[in-house]
């Protein structure tokens, strides 16, 4: 395992430019295969998950060209090649290939997803959507086998507000016959980004960002060019790191509206947060108030930011309660923070964080990509001069592109150790 070495105690200062959103890119890339001609994606983040998706599309017969942050996908040679194992197991978002291949070819064999396993992450709502559109589904040999003679639009009510299911059903419905409505749909900005791409390709998707999405199936979709929205989770992580190190950081190339929940929470703690057109400036303060945080579906405080936020809350005066209403056990990073001197008790889906204890360095292990971010933020607050070793860097590389370079540019002393 690669390690990230973190020597803390230095306030982050300067400007960090945020790349394209991972959770958009991992849906836009499979969505591109629905087109009959070339799709160009700009502002692509440099992430291992994006590399894996490039390999997956190539396995399916597409031609994928990369130049810098641009990806050019030519779907002409594409076929619905069965993908029961291999790369599909390396990331959870490979499940979008089910909707894309079903939508385009009427059939798909995709291995059940892997990715961050902080808790079981079912895909029953995705399956419910595909079946409602007329697909037959068989789950055998660790892969989902999907087949449909003709997908027919349907009304689908999601039992759980799910980002993945909402996007996957949109992908399958874009070329179906007739109208599909998704009720109780998720509203995350990444879903809007996918709908923007689909509509640029000629799809007819309306209502994204609300709980009811309406998709009118079309005969075919054409290539287009699309720029990926900035990564709100990465941006929020740097905002939290700036506050935790009492620094002064401009987080550039963001959509401030996507960061409203975390900006409000940081302000409530006593952090100075200034919104600009496409940037947010965060100025740390010597003292922070403890606050309660509820991780919810969008536009609530994002569950993907609750772990770095926990690291910051260890620096606040008083006791904070952090509750995750999206995932019930996304707290595997807590024992690792405790090894750094944090005083946190787990009570059901809440972490009770007693702040005011400075953290100390330790050898810690990232259990998923956002847990990794939490441990890096924690290491940056250590003022004893000791070095925190964060194991499991491959997790962090899945979700944070150029983390070491960006933190170093902001004055942090961090480096990779093989
Ligand atoms: C997406 O995962 C993100 N991943 C996650 O980010 C993020 O934490 C999550 O949305 C919530 O915002 C990608 O976009 C690739 P869900 P997804 O379906 O779509 C339950 C990261 O760190 N559920 O919205 O898989 C599920 O168990 C990753 O970047 C069902 O019960 O999440 C969870 O409790 C981690 N049945 C809740 O819904 C289903 O069929 C929300 O999951 C689907 C989901």
GROMACS .gro file of C-alpha atoms and ligand atoms in nm, residues 22-23 26 92-93 95-96 118-126 160-164 188 303-304 326-327 330 369-370, ligand 1:
model
   73
   22UNK     CA    1  -1.575   1.252  -1.005
   23UNK     CA    2  -1.939   1.155  -0.947
   26UNK     CA    3  -1.827   0.836  -1.371
   92UNK     CA    4  -1.910   0.097  -0.785
   93UNK     CA    5  -2.009   0.336  -1.061
   95UNK     CA    6  -2.327  -0.011  -1.262
   96UNK     CA    7  -2.406   0.280  -1.499
  118UNK     CA    8  -1.804   0.111   0.395
  119UNK     CA    9  -2.140  -0.062   0.404
  120UNK     CA   10  -2.351  -0.288   0.181
  121UNK     CA   11  -2.471  -0.074  -0.107
  122UNK     CA   12  -2.764  -0.248  -0.278
  123UNK     CA   13  -2.882  -0.171  -0.630
  124UNK     CA   14  -3.240  -0.296  -0.589
  125UNK     CA   15  -3.383   0.041  -0.699
  126UNK     CA   16  -3.179   0.031  -1.020
  160UNK     CA   17  -3.513   0.523  -0.161
  161UNK     CA   18  -3.380   0.854  -0.292
  162UNK     CA   19  -3.084   0.716  -0.486
  163UNK     CA   20  -2.837   0.909  -0.701
  164UNK     CA   21  -2.725   0.595  -0.883
  188UNK     CA   22  -2.777   1.603  -0.677
  303UNK     CA   23  -2.251   1.242   0.324
  304UNK     CA   24  -1.923   1.244   0.126
  326UNK     CA   25  -2.778   0.848   0.406
  327UNK     CA   26  -2.545   0.568   0.516
  330UNK     CA   27  -2.002   0.531   0.730
  369UNK     CA   28  -1.173   0.751  -0.013
  370UNK     CA   29  -1.356   1.002   0.205
  419LIG     C1   30  -2.346   0.813  -0.503
  419LIG     O1   31  -2.346   0.677  -0.467
  419LIG     C2   32  -2.203   0.859  -0.491
  419LIG     N1   33  -2.119   0.778  -0.581
  419LIG     C3   34  -2.154   0.841  -0.347
  419LIG     O2   35  -2.024   0.895  -0.341
  419LIG     C4   36  -2.245   0.920  -0.254
  419LIG     O3   37  -2.205   0.896  -0.122
  419LIG     C5   38  -2.390   0.875  -0.274
  419LIG     O4   39  -2.427   0.889  -0.413
  419LIG     C6   40  -2.488   0.956  -0.190
  419LIG     O5   41  -2.477   1.092  -0.225
  419LIG     C7   42  -2.120   0.805  -0.713
  419LIG     O6   43  -2.188   0.895  -0.759
  419LIG     C8   44  -2.031   0.721  -0.799
  419LIG     P1   45  -2.721   0.626  -0.354
  419LIG     P2   46  -2.477   0.588  -0.494
  419LIG     O7   47  -2.777   0.529  -0.450
  419LIG     O8   48  -2.548   0.637  -0.614
  419LIG     C9   49  -2.942   0.324  -0.068
  419LIG    C10   50  -1.799   0.897  -0.299
  419LIG     O9   51  -1.741   0.898  -0.191
  419LIG     N2   52  -2.975   0.252  -0.192
  419LIG    O10   53  -2.766   0.770  -0.362
  419LIG    O11   54  -2.438   0.446  -0.487
  419LIG    C11   55  -2.795   0.318  -0.037
  419LIG    O12   56  -2.764   0.201   0.034
  419LIG    C12   57  -1.915   0.806  -0.318
  419LIG    O13   58  -1.772   0.970  -0.398
  419LIG    C13   59  -3.063   0.144  -0.187
  419LIG    O14   60  -3.110   0.105  -0.081
  419LIG    O15   61  -2.563   0.625  -0.365
  419LIG    C14   62  -2.775   0.443   0.045
  419LIG    O16   63  -2.811   0.416   0.178
  419LIG    C15   64  -1.936   0.714  -0.198
  419LIG     N3   65  -3.094   0.079  -0.303
  419LIG    C16   66  -2.876   0.541  -0.014
  419LIG    O17   67  -2.969   0.462  -0.088
  419LIG    C17   68  -3.044   0.119  -0.424
  419LIG    O18   69  -3.078   0.056  -0.527
  419LIG    C18   70  -2.815   0.641  -0.110
  419LIG    O19   71  -2.740   0.570  -0.207
  419LIG    C19   72  -2.957   0.229  -0.427
  419LIG    C20   73  -2.924   0.295  -0.311
   0.00000   0.00000   0.00000
